[in-house]
XYZ file of C-alpha atoms in Angstrom:
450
model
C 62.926 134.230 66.095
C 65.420 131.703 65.571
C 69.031 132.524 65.293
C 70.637 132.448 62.092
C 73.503 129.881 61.171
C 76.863 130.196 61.911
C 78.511 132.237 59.054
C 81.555 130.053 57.543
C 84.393 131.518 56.333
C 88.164 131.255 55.415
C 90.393 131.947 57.935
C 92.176 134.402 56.389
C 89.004 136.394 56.300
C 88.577 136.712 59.800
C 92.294 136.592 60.814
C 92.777 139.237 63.740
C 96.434 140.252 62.392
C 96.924 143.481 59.904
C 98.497 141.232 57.141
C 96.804 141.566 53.371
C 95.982 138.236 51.869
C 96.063 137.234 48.063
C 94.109 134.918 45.548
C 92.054 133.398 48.680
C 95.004 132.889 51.271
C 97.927 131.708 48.943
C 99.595 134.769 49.547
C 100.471 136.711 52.972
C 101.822 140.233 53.132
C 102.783 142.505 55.469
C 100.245 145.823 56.332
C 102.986 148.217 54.449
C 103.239 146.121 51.397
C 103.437 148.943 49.088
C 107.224 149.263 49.814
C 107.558 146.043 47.773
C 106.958 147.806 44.884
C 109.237 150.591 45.348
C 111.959 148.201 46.302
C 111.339 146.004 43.067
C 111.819 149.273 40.852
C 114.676 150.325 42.720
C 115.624 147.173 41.680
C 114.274 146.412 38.664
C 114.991 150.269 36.792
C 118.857 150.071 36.932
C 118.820 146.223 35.866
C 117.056 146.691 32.867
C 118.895 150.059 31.859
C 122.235 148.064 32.818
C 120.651 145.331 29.902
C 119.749 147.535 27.674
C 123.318 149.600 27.827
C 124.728 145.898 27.045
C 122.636 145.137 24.172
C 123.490 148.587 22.847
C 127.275 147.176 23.041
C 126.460 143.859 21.373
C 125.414 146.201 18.023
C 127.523 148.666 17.776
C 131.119 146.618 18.399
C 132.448 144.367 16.049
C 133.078 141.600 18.659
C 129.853 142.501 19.968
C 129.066 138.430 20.241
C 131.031 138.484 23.888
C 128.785 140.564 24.982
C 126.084 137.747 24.824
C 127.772 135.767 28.096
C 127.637 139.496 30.218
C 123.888 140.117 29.301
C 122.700 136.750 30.606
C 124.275 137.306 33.592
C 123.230 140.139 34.381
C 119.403 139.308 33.239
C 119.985 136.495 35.648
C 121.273 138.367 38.766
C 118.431 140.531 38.638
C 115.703 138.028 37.998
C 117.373 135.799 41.013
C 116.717 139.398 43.395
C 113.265 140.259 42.139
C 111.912 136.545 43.106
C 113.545 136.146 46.226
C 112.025 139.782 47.355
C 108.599 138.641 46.201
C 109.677 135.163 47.969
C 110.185 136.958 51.228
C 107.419 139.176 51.268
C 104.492 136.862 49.940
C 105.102 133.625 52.114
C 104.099 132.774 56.029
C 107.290 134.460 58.166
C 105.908 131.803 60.636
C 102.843 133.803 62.764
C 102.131 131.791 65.645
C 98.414 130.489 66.265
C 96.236 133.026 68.219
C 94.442 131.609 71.131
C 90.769 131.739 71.670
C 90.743 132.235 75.768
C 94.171 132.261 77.880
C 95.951 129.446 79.904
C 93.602 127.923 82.980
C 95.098 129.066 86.244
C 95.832 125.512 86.910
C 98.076 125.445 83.742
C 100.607 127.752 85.437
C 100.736 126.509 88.984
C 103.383 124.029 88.294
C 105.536 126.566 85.457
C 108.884 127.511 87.282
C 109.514 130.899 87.310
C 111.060 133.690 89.712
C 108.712 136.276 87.809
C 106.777 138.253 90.135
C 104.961 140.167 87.793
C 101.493 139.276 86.824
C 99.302 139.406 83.859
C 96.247 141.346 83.549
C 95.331 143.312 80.820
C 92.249 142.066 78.650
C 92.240 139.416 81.626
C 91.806 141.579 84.843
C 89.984 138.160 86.638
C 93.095 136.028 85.348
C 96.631 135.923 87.213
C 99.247 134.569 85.397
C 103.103 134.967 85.597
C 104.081 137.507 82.916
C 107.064 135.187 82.005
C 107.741 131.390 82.985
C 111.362 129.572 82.304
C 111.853 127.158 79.585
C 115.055 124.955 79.124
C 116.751 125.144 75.680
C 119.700 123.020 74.960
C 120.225 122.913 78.653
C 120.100 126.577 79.248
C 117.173 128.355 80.895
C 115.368 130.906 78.600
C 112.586 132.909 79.874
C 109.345 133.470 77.309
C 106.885 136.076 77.508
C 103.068 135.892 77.997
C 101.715 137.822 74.901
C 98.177 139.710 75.740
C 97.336 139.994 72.393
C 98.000 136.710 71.485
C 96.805 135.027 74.716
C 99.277 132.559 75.114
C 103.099 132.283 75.717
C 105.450 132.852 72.844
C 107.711 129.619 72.037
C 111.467 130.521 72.494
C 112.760 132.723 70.132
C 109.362 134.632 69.138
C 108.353 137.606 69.821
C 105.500 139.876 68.733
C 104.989 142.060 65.862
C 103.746 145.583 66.613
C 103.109 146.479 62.743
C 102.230 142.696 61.745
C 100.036 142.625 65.105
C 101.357 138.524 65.031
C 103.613 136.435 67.217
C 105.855 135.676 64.429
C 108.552 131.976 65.405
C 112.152 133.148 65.314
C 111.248 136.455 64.669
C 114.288 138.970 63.268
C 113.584 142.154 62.677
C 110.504 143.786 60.662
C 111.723 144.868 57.167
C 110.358 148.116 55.826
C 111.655 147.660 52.488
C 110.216 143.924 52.145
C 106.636 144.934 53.714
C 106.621 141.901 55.751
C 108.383 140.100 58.924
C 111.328 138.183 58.743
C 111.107 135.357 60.446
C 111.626 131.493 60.696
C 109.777 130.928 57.462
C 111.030 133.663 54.757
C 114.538 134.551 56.450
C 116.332 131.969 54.373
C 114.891 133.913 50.825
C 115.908 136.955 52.458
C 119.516 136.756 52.985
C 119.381 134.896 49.457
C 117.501 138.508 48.514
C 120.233 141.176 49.908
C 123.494 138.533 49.060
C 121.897 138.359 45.430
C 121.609 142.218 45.072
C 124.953 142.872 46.477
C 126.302 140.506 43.893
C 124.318 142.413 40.807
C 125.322 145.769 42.391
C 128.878 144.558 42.232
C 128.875 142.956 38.641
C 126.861 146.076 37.598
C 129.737 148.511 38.778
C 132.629 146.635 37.544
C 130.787 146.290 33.892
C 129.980 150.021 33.872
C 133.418 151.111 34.424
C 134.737 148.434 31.760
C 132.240 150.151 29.416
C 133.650 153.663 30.189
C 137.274 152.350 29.963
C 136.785 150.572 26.548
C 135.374 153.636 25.159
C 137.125 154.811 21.909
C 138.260 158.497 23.123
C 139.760 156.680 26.339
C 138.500 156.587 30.409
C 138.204 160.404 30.359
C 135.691 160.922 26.910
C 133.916 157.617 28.053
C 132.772 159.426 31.261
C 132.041 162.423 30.076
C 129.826 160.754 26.986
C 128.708 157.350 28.534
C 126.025 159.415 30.742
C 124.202 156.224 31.684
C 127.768 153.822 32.685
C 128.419 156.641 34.606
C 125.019 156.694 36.640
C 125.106 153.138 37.189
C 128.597 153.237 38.335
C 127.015 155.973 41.496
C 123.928 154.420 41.858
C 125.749 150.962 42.516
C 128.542 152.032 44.779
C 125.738 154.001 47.036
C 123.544 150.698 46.935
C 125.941 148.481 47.502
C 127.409 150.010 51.432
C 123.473 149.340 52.183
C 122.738 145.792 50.547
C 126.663 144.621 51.127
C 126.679 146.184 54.726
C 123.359 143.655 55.163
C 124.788 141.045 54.040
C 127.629 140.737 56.058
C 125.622 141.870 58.975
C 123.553 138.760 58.537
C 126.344 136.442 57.502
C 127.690 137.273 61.066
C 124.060 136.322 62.632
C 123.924 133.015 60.460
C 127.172 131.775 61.817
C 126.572 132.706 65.581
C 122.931 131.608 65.145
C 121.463 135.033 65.956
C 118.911 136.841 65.164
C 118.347 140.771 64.500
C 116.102 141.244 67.747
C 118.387 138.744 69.974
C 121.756 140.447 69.098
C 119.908 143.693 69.873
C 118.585 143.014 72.734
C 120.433 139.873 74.614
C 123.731 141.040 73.189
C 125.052 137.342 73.425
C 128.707 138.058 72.714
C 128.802 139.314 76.160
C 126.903 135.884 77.190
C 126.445 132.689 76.796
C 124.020 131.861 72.744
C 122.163 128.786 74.275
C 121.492 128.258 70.198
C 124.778 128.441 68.725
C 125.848 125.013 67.703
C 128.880 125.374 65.644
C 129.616 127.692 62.581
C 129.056 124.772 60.324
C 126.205 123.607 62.061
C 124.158 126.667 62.488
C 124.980 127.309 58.409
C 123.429 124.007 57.891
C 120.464 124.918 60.080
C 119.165 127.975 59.109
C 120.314 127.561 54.836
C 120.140 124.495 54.069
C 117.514 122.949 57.008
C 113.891 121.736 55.777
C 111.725 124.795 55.474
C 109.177 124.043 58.744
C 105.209 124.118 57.610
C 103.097 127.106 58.264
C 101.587 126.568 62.102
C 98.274 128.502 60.196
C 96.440 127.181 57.403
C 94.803 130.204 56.343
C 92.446 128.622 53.672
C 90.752 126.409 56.723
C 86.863 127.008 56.972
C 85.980 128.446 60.405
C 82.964 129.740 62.622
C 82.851 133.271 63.384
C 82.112 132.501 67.264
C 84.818 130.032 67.337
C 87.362 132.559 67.022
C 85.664 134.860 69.829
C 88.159 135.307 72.722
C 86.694 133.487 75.791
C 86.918 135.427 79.159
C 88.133 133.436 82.133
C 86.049 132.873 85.099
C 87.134 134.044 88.299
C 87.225 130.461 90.309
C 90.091 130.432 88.228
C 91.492 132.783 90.448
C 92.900 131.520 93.764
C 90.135 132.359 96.987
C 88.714 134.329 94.262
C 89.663 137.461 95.577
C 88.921 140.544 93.719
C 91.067 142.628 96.023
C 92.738 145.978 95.291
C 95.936 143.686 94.715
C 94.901 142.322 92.010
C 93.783 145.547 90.250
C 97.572 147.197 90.468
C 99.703 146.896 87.603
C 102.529 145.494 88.771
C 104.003 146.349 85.641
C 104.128 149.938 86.468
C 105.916 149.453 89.520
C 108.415 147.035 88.327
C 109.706 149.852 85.848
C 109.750 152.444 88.745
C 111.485 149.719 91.190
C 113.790 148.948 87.969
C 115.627 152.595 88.108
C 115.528 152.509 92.475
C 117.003 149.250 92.652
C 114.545 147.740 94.498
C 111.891 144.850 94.962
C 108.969 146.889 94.441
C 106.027 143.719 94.038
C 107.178 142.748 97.993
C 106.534 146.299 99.235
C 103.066 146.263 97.614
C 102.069 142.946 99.714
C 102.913 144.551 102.684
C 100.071 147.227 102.386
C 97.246 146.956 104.713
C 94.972 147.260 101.794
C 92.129 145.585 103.454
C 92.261 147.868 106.487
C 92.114 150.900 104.016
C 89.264 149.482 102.169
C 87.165 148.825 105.650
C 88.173 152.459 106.462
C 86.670 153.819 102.586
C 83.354 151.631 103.086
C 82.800 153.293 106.161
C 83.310 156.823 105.158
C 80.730 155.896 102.022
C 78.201 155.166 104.811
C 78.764 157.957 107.456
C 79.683 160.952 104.842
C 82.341 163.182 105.613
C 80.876 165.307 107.928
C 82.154 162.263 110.158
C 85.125 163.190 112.028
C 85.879 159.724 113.064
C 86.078 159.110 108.821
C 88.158 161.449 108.254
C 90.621 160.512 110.844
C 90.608 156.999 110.000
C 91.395 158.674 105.945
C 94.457 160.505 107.217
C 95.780 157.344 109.276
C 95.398 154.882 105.546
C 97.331 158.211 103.877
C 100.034 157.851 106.486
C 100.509 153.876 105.805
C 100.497 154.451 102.435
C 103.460 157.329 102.287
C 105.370 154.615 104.926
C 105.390 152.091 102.287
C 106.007 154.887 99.501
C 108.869 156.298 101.976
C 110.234 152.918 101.886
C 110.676 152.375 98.512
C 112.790 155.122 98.159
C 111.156 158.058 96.973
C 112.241 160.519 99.803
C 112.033 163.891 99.095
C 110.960 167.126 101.080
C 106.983 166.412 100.041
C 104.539 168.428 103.207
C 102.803 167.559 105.526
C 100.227 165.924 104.316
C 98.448 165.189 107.873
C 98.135 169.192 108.718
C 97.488 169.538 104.873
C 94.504 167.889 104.944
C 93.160 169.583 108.432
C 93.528 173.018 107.336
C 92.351 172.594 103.602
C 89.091 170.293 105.060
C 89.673 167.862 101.967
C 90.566 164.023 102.369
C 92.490 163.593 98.882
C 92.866 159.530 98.454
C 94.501 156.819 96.381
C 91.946 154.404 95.048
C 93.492 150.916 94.506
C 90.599 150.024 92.314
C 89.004 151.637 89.198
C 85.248 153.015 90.663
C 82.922 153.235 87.788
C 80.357 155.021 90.033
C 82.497 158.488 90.248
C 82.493 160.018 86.981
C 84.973 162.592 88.171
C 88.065 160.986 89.119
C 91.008 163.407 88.727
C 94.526 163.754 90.120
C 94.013 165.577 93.477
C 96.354 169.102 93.419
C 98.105 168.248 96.465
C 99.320 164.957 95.144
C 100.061 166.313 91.609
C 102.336 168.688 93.077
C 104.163 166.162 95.052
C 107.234 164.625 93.548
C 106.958 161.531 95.632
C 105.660 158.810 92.008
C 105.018 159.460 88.812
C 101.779 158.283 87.906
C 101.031 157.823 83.592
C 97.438 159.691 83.829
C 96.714 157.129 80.457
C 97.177 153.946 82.822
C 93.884 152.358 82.982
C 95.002 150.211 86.299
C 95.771 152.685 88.817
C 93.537 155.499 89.362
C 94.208 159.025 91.780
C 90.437 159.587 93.436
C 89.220 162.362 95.163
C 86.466 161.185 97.678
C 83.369 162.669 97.135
């Protein structure tokens, strides 16, 4: 029967991130975009009650005509908040293009990079440096591979857990907005919390002028101006978090920071290879050129063009499918990170082909063999050198006259074995406090041979 056409669709139909899209594309929001609305009526109540206390004023006073120049304002202020919030949380923060299929191998031969960590994930047949070095303003700035994303984040990016994007310039993932802050929306929201500290500020000082006008003096206007005097609270509590924002971000703007970099980089302790100038990194990030979106979500696309291409493994130099390239590195490199040590060399120094020679044999022979089981206990003892060397001494027992008087051969298998549907941690080695193995890491396995 012959296959059916290609079904055609918009791309924000099929996009793989968990953003919500509005009248066909135009409009992009966050997964948690239900906070908008609470933070628009946390915005929005007190405004119009502060209006409507004003209008009240213009009525009942005789020069109630001055009053006309304090609504406005007010009306104004809040208007100004509400769009920039909806600005913030409805536009393109800047997500970064997915990638159908990862790098080619040959792509990262030439990348410089002292990373010996490699990707492989969703890619087990690929190896790829998990970071490679890029020079910015004539400093060297390391970006990450992104698995999700298959490709390597531009400088500055990072990935969004709760967006699942790679968002440019990425700051910090607002709760209250619904949406990332990033290259494309950050500008409308510093204009959003500098605009509501301003209202909360105008809002208190009005309130108390109300109270302090009042005809039976500061004292009967607070006890009979109920709603001056629960603007006056709700403002000062609002305006520690908004104000406290604002000069948060004020600071960022002028060192050319973001959220996630002063977080995590902490450049007042080092060199900010972006910082140009106070002036200068104003100019850039206020008053700069908006970039276009890198994603043109209306665009017509195939369903199988989007599917995510596995690599082949010629990519792979000698094509080796070898027990190396099944450890996660990544697991070690945290476990050498608290020992202080390189943990990636110690790994290459395993005799794992001698071990695997030794596990094809006993396959063959059974374990009735003797010889087998010899040969098991000698690959145990290379492997606790290597383990010995890394650091992890403790008073763990013998495992040689364990294994003789027990008559059991527990192993490590370097590589997942989809045959034995009863791989478990062995209860000599769970006992042992030599590594800590995650028993929900998918790339390293504890065996028992059957």
């Amino acid at each position: 029967m012959a296959q059916g056409k290609a079904k055609v669709k918009r791309l924000y139909q099929v996009w793989k991130g968990s953003n919500k899209f509005l009248f066909g594309g135009r409009l992009i929001f966050g997964p948690d975009v239900a906070s908008l609305f609470l933070s628009m009526l946390l915005i929005a109540g007190p405004a119009t009650a502060f209006c409507i206390k004003v209008y009240s004023n213009i009525k009942h006073h005789k020069d109630g005509s001055s009053w006309y120049p304090i609504l406005l304002v007010g009306a104004v202020l809040a208007i100004l908040a509400l769009t920039f919030l909806f600005l913030t949380a409805s536009r393109d923060p800047g997500i970064v293009p997915r990638s159908s299929k990862p790098p080619e191998f040959d792509e990262t031969l030439d990348m410089t990079t002292p990373s010996t960590e490699w990707v492989h994930g969703r890619t087990p047949h690929l190896k790829l440096p998990r970071t490679k070095d890029v020079i910015v303003n004539d400093h060297t700035v390391k970006v990450k591979y992104c698995d999700t994303c298959l490709l390597y984040r531009p400088p500055r990016a990072s990935h969004c857990s709760i967006c699942n994007n790679c968002v440019q310039r990425f700051d910090h993932h607002c709760p209250w907005v619904g949406q990332c802050i990033g290259l494309r929306n950050y500008r409308f929201f510093y204009l959003f919390i500098s605009t509501s500290t301003i209202l909360c500020l105008y809002v208190f000082v009005i309130s108390w002028i109300n109270i302090l006008q009042h005809n039976d003096g500061p004292w009967g206007g607070i006890q009979q101006d109920v709603l001056s005097d629960v603007l006056i609270v709700y403002c000062f509590i609002a305006v520690w978090f908004v104000g406290g924002l604002t000069a948060f971000h004020f600071y960022l703007i002028c060192t050319n920071q973001t959220t996630y970099e002063n977080f995590r980089y902490r450049y007042d302790k080092k060199d900010n290879p972006y910082n140009k100038g106070m002036l200068q990194n104003i100019k850039e990030i206020l008053f700069s050129k908006i970039p276009p979106p890198l994603n043109d979500f209306r665009a017509t696309v195939h369903e199988e063009a989007l599917a995510v291409v596995e690599p082949k493994s010629p990519n792979v130099e000698g094509n080796d499918d070898s027990s190396k390239e099944k450890i996660d590195i990544e697991l070690g490199s945290r476990f050498a990170e608290e020992n202080g040590i390189s943990l990636p060399e110690i790994l290459r120094n395993l005799e794992l082909d001698e071990i695997e020679d030794d596990l094809e044999n006993m396959e063959g022979n059974g374990r009735s063999n003797s010889a087998d089981r010899g040969s098991t206990v000698s690959s145990m003892h290379k492997i606790d050198i290597m383990l010995d060397n890394v650091g992890t001494e403790n008073n763990s027992i013998n495992k040689d006259e364990k294994y003789r008087s027990d008559g059991e051969s527990p192993f490590y298998s370097l590589e997942d074995d989809a045959k034995d549907s009863t791989s478990r941690i062995p209860e000599q080695l769970s006992t042992s406090n030599q590594i800590e193995i995650p028993s929900s890491h998918d790339s390293l396995q504890v065996q028992q041979m059957s």
